[in-house]
């Protein structure tokens, strides 16, 4: 706790030492007489107030809690002996104490020291970006790659008839329970926060429409065959969790600035002016510890999103945020805690803890409903700033919630009925301040809230498409109609100043680009099953091939065109605009989903007339993924996955592999039909589409 310097009348140093009477002049008479140096020392005293004493008591309580956690872990070296829930249950008793809410992951001590010493100098003011054009690798760069070997077929229950089955389900008995533990890091298993949960158990429930559903249908010879009962063998967690670094406000300030200059532009869940005034204590901070949690998660997200190298300091900042949380906080409800929980959810998902993020988001959603963020009342005499803040928080939460539900293929649990809150106004922050009495007119131009308005409308519209996709899969004609009616209507209503070809101010270019990538990604996912069915069916005999229709042809062409547009837009953005972890996260997700289309096409028809175009798209995407790997480790995995799938087909003279059966083709495809969610998604739709694609293709007549 900082002490306060007070000017208190006192004797000089010499007089106090001699216990002589001092006249307190400068110099005093005694020092003049003895020809001594006359100096006065300041006295440091803390204010004798109830507020200061409360702060000291709170800080002491937190310190004791941290020390207790550290000492408990030191006395119990087997605290992380097993990460497998079944093994823990077998060794536990009914008298086990309740687990501590705070259980930090391991951070090396040297990293903690580095964090505390360099917190104020993380981001250079001038950073170089990628050259205007990314180097395009040639086929010779991949000439040593071997063609992917056919994988064992996937076993599915035999259908009683070749036509579509309304009762068909991809639900299979689980190999184990669905418990999960994301407190520790895996040594050999890759778990990403984008819903790539490849294990059959111990990674959380993934529904029939998720990417993991395909893996549950694989036989024992497939990539997911060996379900380990004990996951603890692969865990590399440290036995002694460290005490989180205690950051000062001066150390947190650059990360707060980074948050508002990057992440806040896309998702303004916090009112910047109010938060900064509370940060500087110009206005009172909210009561309780919620604001401290919000402060540290804001700093955490700022350190993560704005970093131009692979970030690490955000891990220590997040431990500091968790250290300020307690179970008692969830016996309260306030908008500050809703903001903090929502940001925590989005952060931990990006930091490869998808189920933890899903839980935090559930807490935020329930609390938001509990404090009535979903309602607006007639004749409600509230200040415009408070009303707009509630709207912004609600729709940012809504965006994250819908994206996570679709990603994990879990039921939509936010009803449409009873939600009576308007979209945030498209205004500048200066138009609504604490003293504003009436709501201003909206601005006809891009503001901080343009993107969140457009994305909220997008999710409100496309949730209907999601509900249709996870039920009986529509025909090509029906899908085209959904596209024209819903997605087309949303595109027509998009503000002209936020259209695709409108050049935005530098601060808005990322969120503007993400919105363009997002709706194209949705269209790709809508039509991808038709592309996969067409390409894979070519390996069958003619008499077993399903007849094609003009509707199918139109659907396939829309998918191919949209994928090509996405690859071009994303690679161009990455080559020309500012690069940081936040931009990398979104660009990687949408680029990976888009490049799957030419990968499928080239793998199944390498001699097609469009094959050279597909090869060029793939090579461009590979170059960008390679550059992204310095910011996101998932980019390396995406790069390797694409090469493993299609590396042998990147040459101009590569003969087609016409011997693979459709089931082998599908089995080869399942390794990359995994969703890497756009946080918000926030873009995450891939999970439900993977299973729907498989169900759609395997239940139509002739396939």
PDB file of C-alpha atoms in Angstrom, residues 391-577:
ATOM      1  CA  UNK A 391     -27.266  -2.026 -24.601  1.00  0.00           C
ATOM      2  CA  UNK A 392     -23.599  -2.316 -25.512  1.00  0.00           C
ATOM      3  CA  UNK A 393     -22.884  -4.827 -22.771  1.00  0.00           C
ATOM      4  CA  UNK A 394     -25.920  -6.936 -23.670  1.00  0.00           C
ATOM      5  CA  UNK A 395     -25.184  -7.196 -27.383  1.00  0.00           C
ATOM      6  CA  UNK A 396     -21.478  -7.880 -26.902  1.00  0.00           C
ATOM      7  CA  UNK A 397     -22.489 -10.689 -24.542  1.00  0.00           C
ATOM      8  CA  UNK A 398     -25.085 -11.916 -27.043  1.00  0.00           C
ATOM      9  CA  UNK A 399     -22.523 -12.039 -29.847  1.00  0.00           C
ATOM     10  CA  UNK A 400     -20.111 -14.124 -27.797  1.00  0.00           C
ATOM     11  CA  UNK A 401     -22.846 -16.427 -26.531  1.00  0.00           C
ATOM     12  CA  UNK A 402     -24.339 -17.333 -29.908  1.00  0.00           C
ATOM     13  CA  UNK A 403     -20.912 -17.941 -31.377  1.00  0.00           C
ATOM     14  CA  UNK A 404     -19.864 -20.276 -28.573  1.00  0.00           C
ATOM     15  CA  UNK A 405     -23.113 -22.254 -28.695  1.00  0.00           C
ATOM     16  CA  UNK A 406     -22.826 -22.833 -32.430  1.00  0.00           C
ATOM     17  CA  UNK A 407     -19.149 -23.717 -32.174  1.00  0.00           C
ATOM     18  CA  UNK A 408     -19.706 -26.435 -29.588  1.00  0.00           C
ATOM     19  CA  UNK A 409     -23.009 -27.604 -31.107  1.00  0.00           C
ATOM     20  CA  UNK A 410     -24.883 -27.027 -27.892  1.00  0.00           C
ATOM     21  CA  UNK A 411     -28.529 -25.940 -27.773  1.00  0.00           C
ATOM     22  CA  UNK A 412     -29.476 -22.310 -28.132  1.00  0.00           C
ATOM     23  CA  UNK A 413     -30.657 -21.360 -24.659  1.00  0.00           C
ATOM     24  CA  UNK A 414     -31.334 -17.654 -25.062  1.00  0.00           C
ATOM     25  CA  UNK A 415     -35.009 -17.277 -25.998  1.00  0.00           C
ATOM     26  CA  UNK A 416     -36.105 -14.738 -28.563  1.00  0.00           C
ATOM     27  CA  UNK A 417     -39.267 -13.936 -26.630  1.00  0.00           C
ATOM     28  CA  UNK A 418     -38.824 -11.502 -23.789  1.00  0.00           C
ATOM     29  CA  UNK A 419     -35.650  -9.904 -25.147  1.00  0.00           C
ATOM     30  CA  UNK A 420     -36.639  -6.256 -25.354  1.00  0.00           C
ATOM     31  CA  UNK A 421     -33.472  -4.233 -25.739  1.00  0.00           C
ATOM     32  CA  UNK A 422     -32.611  -2.079 -28.716  1.00  0.00           C
ATOM     33  CA  UNK A 423     -29.314  -2.117 -30.557  1.00  0.00           C
ATOM     34  CA  UNK A 424     -26.699   0.434 -29.475  1.00  0.00           C
ATOM     35  CA  UNK A 425     -26.935   3.749 -31.271  1.00  0.00           C
ATOM     36  CA  UNK A 426     -24.429   4.499 -34.017  1.00  0.00           C
ATOM     37  CA  UNK A 427     -22.985   7.565 -32.311  1.00  0.00           C
ATOM     38  CA  UNK A 428     -19.594   8.835 -31.246  1.00  0.00           C
ATOM     39  CA  UNK A 429     -18.615   8.647 -27.590  1.00  0.00           C
ATOM     40  CA  UNK A 430     -18.576  12.439 -27.437  1.00  0.00           C
ATOM     41  CA  UNK A 431     -22.281  12.501 -28.373  1.00  0.00           C
ATOM     42  CA  UNK A 432     -23.302  10.763 -25.136  1.00  0.00           C
ATOM     43  CA  UNK A 433     -21.592  11.778 -21.906  1.00  0.00           C
ATOM     44  CA  UNK A 434     -22.518  11.660 -18.248  1.00  0.00           C
ATOM     45  CA  UNK A 435     -24.272  15.022 -18.541  1.00  0.00           C
ATOM     46  CA  UNK A 436     -26.295  14.172 -21.682  1.00  0.00           C
ATOM     47  CA  UNK A 437     -30.045  14.473 -21.057  1.00  0.00           C
ATOM     48  CA  UNK A 438     -31.545  13.161 -24.320  1.00  0.00           C
ATOM     49  CA  UNK A 439     -30.451  10.578 -26.861  1.00  0.00           C
ATOM     50  CA  UNK A 440     -28.770  12.154 -29.909  1.00  0.00           C
ATOM     51  CA  UNK A 441     -29.451  11.396 -33.561  1.00  0.00           C
ATOM     52  CA  UNK A 442     -27.373   8.624 -35.095  1.00  0.00           C
ATOM     53  CA  UNK A 443     -24.300   9.396 -37.174  1.00  0.00           C
ATOM     54  CA  UNK A 444     -24.245   8.487 -40.863  1.00  0.00           C
ATOM     55  CA  UNK A 445     -20.687   7.240 -40.757  1.00  0.00           C
ATOM     56  CA  UNK A 446     -18.486   4.625 -39.122  1.00  0.00           C
ATOM     57  CA  UNK A 447     -18.248   4.901 -35.350  1.00  0.00           C
ATOM     58  CA  UNK A 448     -16.997   2.709 -32.542  1.00  0.00           C
ATOM     59  CA  UNK A 449     -20.390   0.987 -32.403  1.00  0.00           C
ATOM     60  CA  UNK A 450     -20.997   0.389 -36.118  1.00  0.00           C
ATOM     61  CA  UNK A 451     -19.352  -3.016 -36.125  1.00  0.00           C
ATOM     62  CA  UNK A 452     -21.099  -4.366 -33.043  1.00  0.00           C
ATOM     63  CA  UNK A 453     -24.464  -3.240 -34.460  1.00  0.00           C
ATOM     64  CA  UNK A 454     -23.824  -4.954 -37.795  1.00  0.00           C
ATOM     65  CA  UNK A 455     -22.519  -8.141 -36.206  1.00  0.00           C
ATOM     66  CA  UNK A 456     -25.409  -8.326 -33.760  1.00  0.00           C
ATOM     67  CA  UNK A 457     -27.856  -8.047 -36.665  1.00  0.00           C
ATOM     68  CA  UNK A 458     -25.891 -10.748 -38.463  1.00  0.00           C
ATOM     69  CA  UNK A 459     -26.214 -13.204 -35.574  1.00  0.00           C
ATOM     70  CA  UNK A 460     -29.869 -12.362 -35.019  1.00  0.00           C
ATOM     71  CA  UNK A 461     -30.549 -13.230 -38.655  1.00  0.00           C
ATOM     72  CA  UNK A 462     -28.323 -16.280 -39.122  1.00  0.00           C
ATOM     73  CA  UNK A 463     -29.431 -18.019 -35.926  1.00  0.00           C
ATOM     74  CA  UNK A 464     -32.445 -19.108 -37.962  1.00  0.00           C
ATOM     75  CA  UNK A 465     -30.118 -20.699 -40.515  1.00  0.00           C
ATOM     76  CA  UNK A 466     -28.266 -22.481 -37.712  1.00  0.00           C
ATOM     77  CA  UNK A 467     -31.491 -23.927 -36.341  1.00  0.00           C
ATOM     78  CA  UNK A 468     -32.354 -25.230 -39.805  1.00  0.00           C
ATOM     79  CA  UNK A 469     -28.929 -26.730 -40.394  1.00  0.00           C
ATOM     80  CA  UNK A 470     -28.927 -28.783 -37.195  1.00  0.00           C
ATOM     81  CA  UNK A 471     -32.324 -30.266 -38.010  1.00  0.00           C
ATOM     82  CA  UNK A 472     -33.260 -31.870 -41.330  1.00  0.00           C
ATOM     83  CA  UNK A 473     -30.635 -30.640 -43.760  1.00  0.00           C
ATOM     84  CA  UNK A 474     -32.280 -28.536 -46.478  1.00  0.00           C
ATOM     85  CA  UNK A 475     -32.097 -29.242 -50.179  1.00  0.00           C
ATOM     86  CA  UNK A 476     -29.955 -27.064 -52.414  1.00  0.00           C
ATOM     87  CA  UNK A 477     -33.027 -25.164 -53.540  1.00  0.00           C
ATOM     88  CA  UNK A 478     -34.082 -24.488 -49.950  1.00  0.00           C
ATOM     89  CA  UNK A 479     -30.556 -23.458 -48.972  1.00  0.00           C
ATOM     90  CA  UNK A 480     -30.344 -21.009 -51.851  1.00  0.00           C
ATOM     91  CA  UNK A 481     -33.659 -19.535 -50.763  1.00  0.00           C
ATOM     92  CA  UNK A 482     -32.395 -19.141 -47.186  1.00  0.00           C
ATOM     93  CA  UNK A 483     -29.301 -17.442 -48.539  1.00  0.00           C
ATOM     94  CA  UNK A 484     -31.261 -14.974 -50.644  1.00  0.00           C
ATOM     95  CA  UNK A 485     -33.906 -14.231 -48.028  1.00  0.00           C
ATOM     96  CA  UNK A 486     -31.820 -14.031 -44.846  1.00  0.00           C
ATOM     97  CA  UNK A 487     -28.187 -13.435 -45.696  1.00  0.00           C
ATOM     98  CA  UNK A 488     -29.075 -11.408 -48.776  1.00  0.00           C
ATOM     99  CA  UNK A 489     -31.459  -9.245 -46.776  1.00  0.00           C
ATOM    100  CA  UNK A 490     -28.793  -8.593 -44.143  1.00  0.00           C
ATOM    101  CA  UNK A 491     -26.312  -7.596 -46.846  1.00  0.00           C
ATOM    102  CA  UNK A 492     -28.787  -5.192 -48.419  1.00  0.00           C
ATOM    103  CA  UNK A 493     -29.412  -3.537 -45.054  1.00  0.00           C
ATOM    104  CA  UNK A 494     -25.698  -3.091 -44.337  1.00  0.00           C
ATOM    105  CA  UNK A 495     -24.931   0.647 -44.030  1.00  0.00           C
ATOM    106  CA  UNK A 496     -23.417   2.090 -47.184  1.00  0.00           C
ATOM    107  CA  UNK A 497     -20.550   3.626 -45.200  1.00  0.00           C
ATOM    108  CA  UNK A 498     -19.596   0.151 -43.914  1.00  0.00           C
ATOM    109  CA  UNK A 499     -19.792  -1.665 -47.239  1.00  0.00           C
ATOM    110  CA  UNK A 500     -17.056  -3.878 -48.620  1.00  0.00           C
ATOM    111  CA  UNK A 501     -15.426  -1.352 -50.954  1.00  0.00           C
ATOM    112  CA  UNK A 502     -15.559   1.627 -48.587  1.00  0.00           C
ATOM    113  CA  UNK A 503     -12.115   2.523 -47.256  1.00  0.00           C
ATOM    114  CA  UNK A 504     -12.213   2.795 -43.470  1.00  0.00           C
ATOM    115  CA  UNK A 505     -10.064   4.753 -41.068  1.00  0.00           C
ATOM    116  CA  UNK A 506      -7.057   2.673 -39.919  1.00  0.00           C
ATOM    117  CA  UNK A 507      -8.548   1.930 -36.486  1.00  0.00           C
ATOM    118  CA  UNK A 508     -11.703   0.424 -38.045  1.00  0.00           C
ATOM    119  CA  UNK A 509     -10.073  -1.628 -40.796  1.00  0.00           C
ATOM    120  CA  UNK A 510      -9.757  -4.840 -38.797  1.00  0.00           C
ATOM    121  CA  UNK A 511     -13.358  -4.985 -37.568  1.00  0.00           C
ATOM    122  CA  UNK A 512     -14.566  -3.970 -41.037  1.00  0.00           C
ATOM    123  CA  UNK A 513     -12.511  -6.759 -42.617  1.00  0.00           C
ATOM    124  CA  UNK A 514     -13.708  -9.309 -40.050  1.00  0.00           C
ATOM    125  CA  UNK A 515     -17.330  -8.573 -40.881  1.00  0.00           C
ATOM    126  CA  UNK A 516     -16.647  -9.166 -44.581  1.00  0.00           C
ATOM    127  CA  UNK A 517     -14.830 -12.412 -43.821  1.00  0.00           C
ATOM    128  CA  UNK A 518     -17.593 -13.501 -41.450  1.00  0.00           C
ATOM    129  CA  UNK A 519     -20.571 -13.414 -43.785  1.00  0.00           C
ATOM    130  CA  UNK A 520     -18.574 -15.143 -46.522  1.00  0.00           C
ATOM    131  CA  UNK A 521     -17.584 -17.816 -44.040  1.00  0.00           C
ATOM    132  CA  UNK A 522     -21.246 -18.385 -43.249  1.00  0.00           C
ATOM    133  CA  UNK A 523     -22.038 -18.793 -46.931  1.00  0.00           C
ATOM    134  CA  UNK A 524     -19.155 -21.273 -47.318  1.00  0.00           C
ATOM    135  CA  UNK A 525     -20.478 -23.373 -44.458  1.00  0.00           C
ATOM    136  CA  UNK A 526     -23.966 -23.335 -45.928  1.00  0.00           C
ATOM    137  CA  UNK A 527     -22.847 -24.768 -49.274  1.00  0.00           C
ATOM    138  CA  UNK A 528     -19.785 -26.829 -48.349  1.00  0.00           C
ATOM    139  CA  UNK A 529     -21.707 -30.132 -47.974  1.00  0.00           C
ATOM    140  CA  UNK A 530     -22.757 -29.945 -51.615  1.00  0.00           C
ATOM    141  CA  UNK A 531     -19.138 -29.450 -52.716  1.00  0.00           C
ATOM    142  CA  UNK A 532     -17.899 -32.364 -50.628  1.00  0.00           C
ATOM    143  CA  UNK A 533     -20.683 -34.639 -51.840  1.00  0.00           C
ATOM    144  CA  UNK A 534     -19.971 -33.788 -55.491  1.00  0.00           C
ATOM    145  CA  UNK A 535     -16.219 -34.261 -55.224  1.00  0.00           C
ATOM    146  CA  UNK A 536     -16.276 -37.462 -53.217  1.00  0.00           C
ATOM    147  CA  UNK A 537     -19.006 -39.055 -55.327  1.00  0.00           C
ATOM    148  CA  UNK A 538     -16.742 -38.923 -58.379  1.00  0.00           C
ATOM    149  CA  UNK A 539     -14.791 -41.833 -56.935  1.00  0.00           C
ATOM    150  CA  UNK A 540     -17.910 -44.010 -57.056  1.00  0.00           C
ATOM    151  CA  UNK A 541     -19.262 -46.006 -59.937  1.00  0.00           C
ATOM    152  CA  UNK A 542     -21.611 -44.120 -62.199  1.00  0.00           C
ATOM    153  CA  UNK A 543     -24.645 -46.178 -61.184  1.00  0.00           C
ATOM    154  CA  UNK A 544     -24.208 -45.215 -57.544  1.00  0.00           C
ATOM    155  CA  UNK A 545     -23.745 -41.500 -58.105  1.00  0.00           C
ATOM    156  CA  UNK A 546     -26.539 -39.215 -57.018  1.00  0.00           C
ATOM    157  CA  UNK A 547     -28.068 -37.228 -59.866  1.00  0.00           C
ATOM    158  CA  UNK A 548     -27.064 -33.600 -60.046  1.00  0.00           C
ATOM    159  CA  UNK A 549     -29.489 -30.714 -60.409  1.00  0.00           C
ATOM    160  CA  UNK A 550     -29.154 -27.116 -61.456  1.00  0.00           C
ATOM    161  CA  UNK A 551     -29.769 -26.151 -57.838  1.00  0.00           C
ATOM    162  CA  UNK A 552     -26.778 -28.242 -56.768  1.00  0.00           C
ATOM    163  CA  UNK A 553     -24.627 -26.653 -59.465  1.00  0.00           C
ATOM    164  CA  UNK A 554     -25.589 -23.161 -58.324  1.00  0.00           C
ATOM    165  CA  UNK A 555     -24.915 -24.003 -54.677  1.00  0.00           C
ATOM    166  CA  UNK A 556     -21.494 -25.452 -55.494  1.00  0.00           C
ATOM    167  CA  UNK A 557     -20.523 -22.480 -57.635  1.00  0.00           C
ATOM    168  CA  UNK A 558     -21.505 -20.050 -54.878  1.00  0.00           C
ATOM    169  CA  UNK A 559     -19.301 -21.950 -52.466  1.00  0.00           C
ATOM    170  CA  UNK A 560     -16.307 -21.944 -54.831  1.00  0.00           C
ATOM    171  CA  UNK A 561     -16.674 -18.251 -55.636  1.00  0.00           C
ATOM    172  CA  UNK A 562     -17.089 -17.248 -52.004  1.00  0.00           C
ATOM    173  CA  UNK A 563     -14.071 -19.289 -50.906  1.00  0.00           C
ATOM    174  CA  UNK A 564     -11.931 -17.660 -53.590  1.00  0.00           C
ATOM    175  CA  UNK A 565     -13.092 -14.203 -52.477  1.00  0.00           C
ATOM    176  CA  UNK A 566     -12.304 -14.999 -48.845  1.00  0.00           C
ATOM    177  CA  UNK A 567      -8.800 -16.269 -49.569  1.00  0.00           C
ATOM    178  CA  UNK A 568      -8.056 -13.167 -51.627  1.00  0.00           C
ATOM    179  CA  UNK A 569      -9.450 -10.729 -49.044  1.00  0.00           C
ATOM    180  CA  UNK A 570      -7.678 -12.333 -46.095  1.00  0.00           C
ATOM    181  CA  UNK A 571      -4.272 -12.756 -47.729  1.00  0.00           C
ATOM    182  CA  UNK A 572      -4.422  -9.190 -49.038  1.00  0.00           C
ATOM    183  CA  UNK A 573      -5.303  -7.840 -45.606  1.00  0.00           C
ATOM    184  CA  UNK A 574      -2.475  -9.747 -43.958  1.00  0.00           C
ATOM    185  CA  UNK A 575       0.024  -8.426 -46.479  1.00  0.00           C
ATOM    186  CA  UNK A 576      -1.030  -4.785 -46.239  1.00  0.00           C
ATOM    187  CA  UNK A 577      -2.466  -4.028 -42.794  1.00  0.00           C
TER     188      UNK A 577
END
